[in-house]
Short mmCIF file of C-alpha atoms and ligand atoms in Angstrom, two decimals:
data_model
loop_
_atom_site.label_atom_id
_atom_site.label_comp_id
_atom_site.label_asym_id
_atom_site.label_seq_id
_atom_site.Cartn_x
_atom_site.Cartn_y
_atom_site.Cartn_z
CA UNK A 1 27.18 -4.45 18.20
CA UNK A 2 24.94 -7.14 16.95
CA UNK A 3 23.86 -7.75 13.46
CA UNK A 4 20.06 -6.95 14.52
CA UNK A 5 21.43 -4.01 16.52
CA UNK A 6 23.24 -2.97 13.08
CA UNK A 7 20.49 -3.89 10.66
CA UNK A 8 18.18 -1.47 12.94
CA UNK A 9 20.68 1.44 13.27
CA UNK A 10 20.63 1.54 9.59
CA UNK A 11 17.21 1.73 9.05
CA UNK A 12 16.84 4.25 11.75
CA UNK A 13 19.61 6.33 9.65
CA UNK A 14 17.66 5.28 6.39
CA UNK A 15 14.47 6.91 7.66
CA UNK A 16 16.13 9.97 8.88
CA UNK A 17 17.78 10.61 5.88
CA UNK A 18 14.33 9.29 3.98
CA UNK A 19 12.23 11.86 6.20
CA UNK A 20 15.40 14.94 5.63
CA UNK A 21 15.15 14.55 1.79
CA UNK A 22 10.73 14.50 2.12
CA UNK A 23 11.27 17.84 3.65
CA UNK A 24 13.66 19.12 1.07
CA UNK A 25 11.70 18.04 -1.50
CA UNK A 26 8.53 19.70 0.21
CA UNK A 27 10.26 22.94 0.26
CA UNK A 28 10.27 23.02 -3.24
CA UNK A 29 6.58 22.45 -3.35
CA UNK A 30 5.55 25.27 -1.25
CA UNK A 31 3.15 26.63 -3.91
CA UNK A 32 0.68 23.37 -2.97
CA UNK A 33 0.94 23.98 0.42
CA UNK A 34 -2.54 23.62 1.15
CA UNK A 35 -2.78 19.80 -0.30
CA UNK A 36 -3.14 17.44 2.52
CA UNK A 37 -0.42 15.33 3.21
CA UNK A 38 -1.58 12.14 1.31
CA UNK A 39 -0.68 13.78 -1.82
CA UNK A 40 2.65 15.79 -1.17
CA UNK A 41 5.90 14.37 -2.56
CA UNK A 42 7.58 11.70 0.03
CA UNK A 43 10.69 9.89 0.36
CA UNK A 44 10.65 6.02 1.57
CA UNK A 45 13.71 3.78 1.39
CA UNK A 46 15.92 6.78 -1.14
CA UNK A 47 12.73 6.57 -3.50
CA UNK A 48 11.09 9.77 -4.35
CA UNK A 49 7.56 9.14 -4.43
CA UNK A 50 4.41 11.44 -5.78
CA UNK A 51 2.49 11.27 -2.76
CA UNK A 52 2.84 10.18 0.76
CA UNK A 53 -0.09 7.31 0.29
CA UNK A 54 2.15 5.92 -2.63
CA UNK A 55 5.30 5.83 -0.40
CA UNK A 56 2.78 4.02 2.18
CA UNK A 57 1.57 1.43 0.39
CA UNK A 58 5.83 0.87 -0.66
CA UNK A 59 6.42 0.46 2.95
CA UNK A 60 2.76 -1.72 3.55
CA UNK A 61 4.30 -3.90 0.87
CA UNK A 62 7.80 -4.08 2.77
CA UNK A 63 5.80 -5.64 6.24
CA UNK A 64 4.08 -8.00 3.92
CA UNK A 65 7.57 -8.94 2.04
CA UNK A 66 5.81 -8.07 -1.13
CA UNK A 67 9.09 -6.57 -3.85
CA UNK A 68 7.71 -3.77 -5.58
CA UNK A 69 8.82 -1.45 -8.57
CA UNK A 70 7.72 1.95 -8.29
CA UNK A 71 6.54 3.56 -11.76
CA UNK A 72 8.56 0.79 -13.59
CA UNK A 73 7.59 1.62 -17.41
CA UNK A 74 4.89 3.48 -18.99
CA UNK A 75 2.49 1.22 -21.60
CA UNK A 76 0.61 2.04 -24.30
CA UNK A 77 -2.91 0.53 -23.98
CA UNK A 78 -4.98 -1.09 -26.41
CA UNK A 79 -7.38 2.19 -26.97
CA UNK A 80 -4.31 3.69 -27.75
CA UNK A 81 -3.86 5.76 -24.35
CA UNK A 82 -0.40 6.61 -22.19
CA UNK A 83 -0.38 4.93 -19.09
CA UNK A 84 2.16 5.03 -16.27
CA UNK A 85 1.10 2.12 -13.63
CA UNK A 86 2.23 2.97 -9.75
CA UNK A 87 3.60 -0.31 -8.95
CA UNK A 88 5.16 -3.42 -10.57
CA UNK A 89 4.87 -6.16 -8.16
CA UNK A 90 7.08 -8.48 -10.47
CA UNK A 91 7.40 -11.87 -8.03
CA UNK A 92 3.54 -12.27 -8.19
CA UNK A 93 3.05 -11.11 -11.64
CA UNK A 94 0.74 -8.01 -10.36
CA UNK A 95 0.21 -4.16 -10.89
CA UNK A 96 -1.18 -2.07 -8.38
CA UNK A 97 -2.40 1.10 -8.47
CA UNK A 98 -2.63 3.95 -5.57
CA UNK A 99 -5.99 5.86 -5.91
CA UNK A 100 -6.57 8.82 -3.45
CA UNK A 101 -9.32 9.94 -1.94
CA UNK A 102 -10.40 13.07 -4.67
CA UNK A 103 -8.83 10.46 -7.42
CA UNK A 104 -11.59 8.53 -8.22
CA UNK A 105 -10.47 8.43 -11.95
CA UNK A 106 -9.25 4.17 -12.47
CA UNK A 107 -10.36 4.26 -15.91
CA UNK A 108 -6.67 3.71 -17.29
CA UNK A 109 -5.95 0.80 -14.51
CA UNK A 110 -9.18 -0.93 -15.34
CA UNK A 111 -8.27 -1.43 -19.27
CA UNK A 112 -4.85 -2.60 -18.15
CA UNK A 113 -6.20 -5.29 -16.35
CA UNK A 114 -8.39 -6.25 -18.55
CA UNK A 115 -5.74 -6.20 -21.41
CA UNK A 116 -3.27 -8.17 -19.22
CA UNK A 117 -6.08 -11.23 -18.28
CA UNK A 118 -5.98 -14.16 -20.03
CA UNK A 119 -8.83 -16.08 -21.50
CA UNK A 120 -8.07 -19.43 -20.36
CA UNK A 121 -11.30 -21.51 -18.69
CA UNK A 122 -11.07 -20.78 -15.07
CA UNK A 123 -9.85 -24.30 -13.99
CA UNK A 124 -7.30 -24.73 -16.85
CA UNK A 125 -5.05 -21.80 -17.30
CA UNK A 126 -1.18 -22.67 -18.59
CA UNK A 127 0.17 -18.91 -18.76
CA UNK A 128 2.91 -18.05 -16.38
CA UNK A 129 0.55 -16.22 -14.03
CA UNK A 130 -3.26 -17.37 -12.81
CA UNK A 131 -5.21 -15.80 -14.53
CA UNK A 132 -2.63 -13.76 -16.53
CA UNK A 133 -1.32 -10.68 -14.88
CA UNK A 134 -3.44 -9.25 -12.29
CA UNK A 135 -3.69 -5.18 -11.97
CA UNK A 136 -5.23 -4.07 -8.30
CA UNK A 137 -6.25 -0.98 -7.38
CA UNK A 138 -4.94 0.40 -3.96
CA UNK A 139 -7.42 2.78 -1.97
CA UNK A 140 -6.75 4.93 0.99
CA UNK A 141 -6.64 2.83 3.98
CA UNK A 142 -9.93 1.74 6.04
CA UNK A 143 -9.43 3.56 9.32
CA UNK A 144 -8.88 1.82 12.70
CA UNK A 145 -11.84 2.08 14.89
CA UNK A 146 -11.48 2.61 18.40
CA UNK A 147 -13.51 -0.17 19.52
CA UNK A 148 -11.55 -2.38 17.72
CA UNK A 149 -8.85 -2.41 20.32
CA UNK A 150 -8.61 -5.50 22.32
CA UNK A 151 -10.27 -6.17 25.25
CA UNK A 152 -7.07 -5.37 27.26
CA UNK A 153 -7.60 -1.98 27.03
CA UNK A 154 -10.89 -1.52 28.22
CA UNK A 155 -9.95 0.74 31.26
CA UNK A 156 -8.68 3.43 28.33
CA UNK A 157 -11.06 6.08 28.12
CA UNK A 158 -12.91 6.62 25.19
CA UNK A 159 -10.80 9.54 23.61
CA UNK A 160 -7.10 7.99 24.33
CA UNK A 161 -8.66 5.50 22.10
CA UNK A 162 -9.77 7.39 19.89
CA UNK A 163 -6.40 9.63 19.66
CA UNK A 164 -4.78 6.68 19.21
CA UNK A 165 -6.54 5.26 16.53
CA UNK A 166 -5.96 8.43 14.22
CA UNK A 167 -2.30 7.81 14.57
CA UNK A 168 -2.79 4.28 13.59
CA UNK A 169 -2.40 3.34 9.82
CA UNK A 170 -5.38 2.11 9.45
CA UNK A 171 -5.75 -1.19 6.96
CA UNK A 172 -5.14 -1.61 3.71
CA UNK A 173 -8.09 -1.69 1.25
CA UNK A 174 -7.81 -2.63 -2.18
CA UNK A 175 -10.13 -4.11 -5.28
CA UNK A 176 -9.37 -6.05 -8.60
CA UNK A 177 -9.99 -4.56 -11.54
CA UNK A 178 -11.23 -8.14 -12.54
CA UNK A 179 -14.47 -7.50 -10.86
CA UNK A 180 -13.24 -10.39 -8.56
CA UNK A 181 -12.51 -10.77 -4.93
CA UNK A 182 -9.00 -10.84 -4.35
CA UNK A 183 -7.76 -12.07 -0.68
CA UNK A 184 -4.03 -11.44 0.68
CA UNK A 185 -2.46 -14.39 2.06
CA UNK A 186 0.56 -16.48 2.17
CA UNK A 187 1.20 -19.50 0.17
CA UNK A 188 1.93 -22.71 2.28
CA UNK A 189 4.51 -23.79 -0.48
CA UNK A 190 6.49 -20.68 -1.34
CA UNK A 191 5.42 -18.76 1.79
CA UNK A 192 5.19 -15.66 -0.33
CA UNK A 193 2.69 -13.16 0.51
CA UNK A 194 0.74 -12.63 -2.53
CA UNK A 195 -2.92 -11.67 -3.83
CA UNK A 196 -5.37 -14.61 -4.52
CA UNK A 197 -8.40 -14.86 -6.72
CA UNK A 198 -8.44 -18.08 -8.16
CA UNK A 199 -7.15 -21.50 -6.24
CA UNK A 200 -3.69 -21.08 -7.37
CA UNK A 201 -0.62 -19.42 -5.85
CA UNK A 202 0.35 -16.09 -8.21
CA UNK A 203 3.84 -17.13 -7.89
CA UNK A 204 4.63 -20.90 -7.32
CA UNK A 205 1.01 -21.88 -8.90
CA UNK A 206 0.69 -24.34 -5.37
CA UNK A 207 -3.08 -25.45 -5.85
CA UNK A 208 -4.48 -23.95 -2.38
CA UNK A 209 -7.61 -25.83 -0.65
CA UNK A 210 -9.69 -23.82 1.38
CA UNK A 211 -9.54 -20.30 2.37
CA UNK A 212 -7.18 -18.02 0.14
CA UNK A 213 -6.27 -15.22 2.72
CA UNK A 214 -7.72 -12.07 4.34
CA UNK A 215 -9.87 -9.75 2.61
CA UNK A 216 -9.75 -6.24 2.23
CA UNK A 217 -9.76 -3.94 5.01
CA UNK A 218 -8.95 -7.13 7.29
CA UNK A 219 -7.84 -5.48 10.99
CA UNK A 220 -5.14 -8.34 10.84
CA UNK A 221 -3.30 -5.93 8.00
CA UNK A 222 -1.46 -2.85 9.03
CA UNK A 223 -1.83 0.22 6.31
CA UNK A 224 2.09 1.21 7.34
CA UNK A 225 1.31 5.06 7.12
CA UNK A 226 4.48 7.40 6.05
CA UNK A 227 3.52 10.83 6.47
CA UNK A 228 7.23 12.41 6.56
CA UNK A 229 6.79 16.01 8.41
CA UNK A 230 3.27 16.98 9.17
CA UNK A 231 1.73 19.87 7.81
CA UNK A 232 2.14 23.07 9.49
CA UNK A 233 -0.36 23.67 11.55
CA UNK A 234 -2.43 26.78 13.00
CA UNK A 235 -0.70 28.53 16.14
CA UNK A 236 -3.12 28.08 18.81
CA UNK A 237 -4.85 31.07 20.44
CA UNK A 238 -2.53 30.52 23.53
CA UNK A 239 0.81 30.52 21.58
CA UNK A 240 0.19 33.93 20.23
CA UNK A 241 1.18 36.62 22.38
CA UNK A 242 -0.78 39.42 20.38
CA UNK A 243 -4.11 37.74 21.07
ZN1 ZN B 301 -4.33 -18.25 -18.70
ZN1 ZN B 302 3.39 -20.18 -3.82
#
């Protein structure tokens, strides 16, 4: 067997056993059956994770090769409020936090980032990250439209497109809580994948000319949906005999 053959059984193990313990731990949450599945607990990569959109934008970081910390340490912010940010993304000095659909609440991930920014003038910061720490807040993913697809599938019809596109991820989506644009890119001279919003690489500080990246909701980006078991559905009219 080949190392690729190897690394892949492994991950195809990983995921079963991932997508075993999501259904475990879903048993246990019967009483909130009715939540959709965004927001039911979900295993990725032997982390337990609050919802499946958190354990999605763990494996979105994964494709990217973005490390991530899930839930790393709560802080106490400067008003004095308990905060427990989603993500540490500690190789690009960045937070990021997973908002929900029905979650609109970002007050808490807002004063973070504005705690962790640094005053330098724009052109002249020395701290250890540009711009000091960056916190970004994750949304649910923009959804792929079905005529996006390229122009080699024309002679689909309309609704295997359209099927098609629901069981696509989507793309990631995502704002600063600088009030900033922030693109995703790679830097030519570390060839991490990191956010930008100012000229300077977040991890090597490389001085980038040009265009920093792709912006949110960019088609390029796959949203890398885990959804674990789907949520029981309705029997159909047809599968019940007493109908
Ligand atoms: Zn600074
Ligand atoms: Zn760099």
């Amino acid at each position: 067997m080949s190392m690729q053959d190897d690394i892949e059984r492994r991950c195809l193990v990983e995921a079963v056993e991932d997508g075993m313990a999501t259904a475990q731990l879903r048993r246990q949450h019967k009483a909130t059956g009715d939540l959709a599945v965004e927001s039911l607990p979900t295993v990725y990569r032997g982390t337990v994770f609050r919802s499946a959109l958190e354990a999605s934008w763990a494996a979105t970081l994964d494709s990217l090769g973005i490390a991530w910390e899930y839930e790393p340490e709560p802080v106490t912010l400067p008003s004095g409020a308990r905060y427990l940010p989603d993500f540490r993304l500690p190789e690009i000095g960045a937070w990021l936090e997973v908002k929900g659909d029905g979650v609109p609440r970002v007050e808490k991930a807002i004063e973070f980032g504005k705690h962790l920014a640094c005053d330098c003038p724009r052109f002249a910061c020395t701290c250890r990250w540009p711009g000091g720490e960056l916190v970004l807040i994750g949304h649910p993913p923009r959804p792929f439209h079905p005529d996006l697809f390229p122009s080699d599938y024309d002679h689909r019809p309309y609704w295997a497109k359209a099927i098609a596109s629901r069981n696509h991820g989507g793309h990631p989506s995502w704002t600063s809580t600088r009030g900033t644009r922030a693109w995703l890119g790679h830097c030519p001279a570390c060839q991490r994948a990191t956010w930008f919003d100012s000229p300077h690489c977040r991890a090597c500080k490389h001085r980038l000319v040009g265009a920093h990246g792709l912006e949110s909701g960019n088609t390029e980006i796959r949203f890398m949906r885990i959804t674990g078991i789907a949520a029981p559905k309705d029997p159909a009219p047809d599968d019940n005999p007493a109908a």
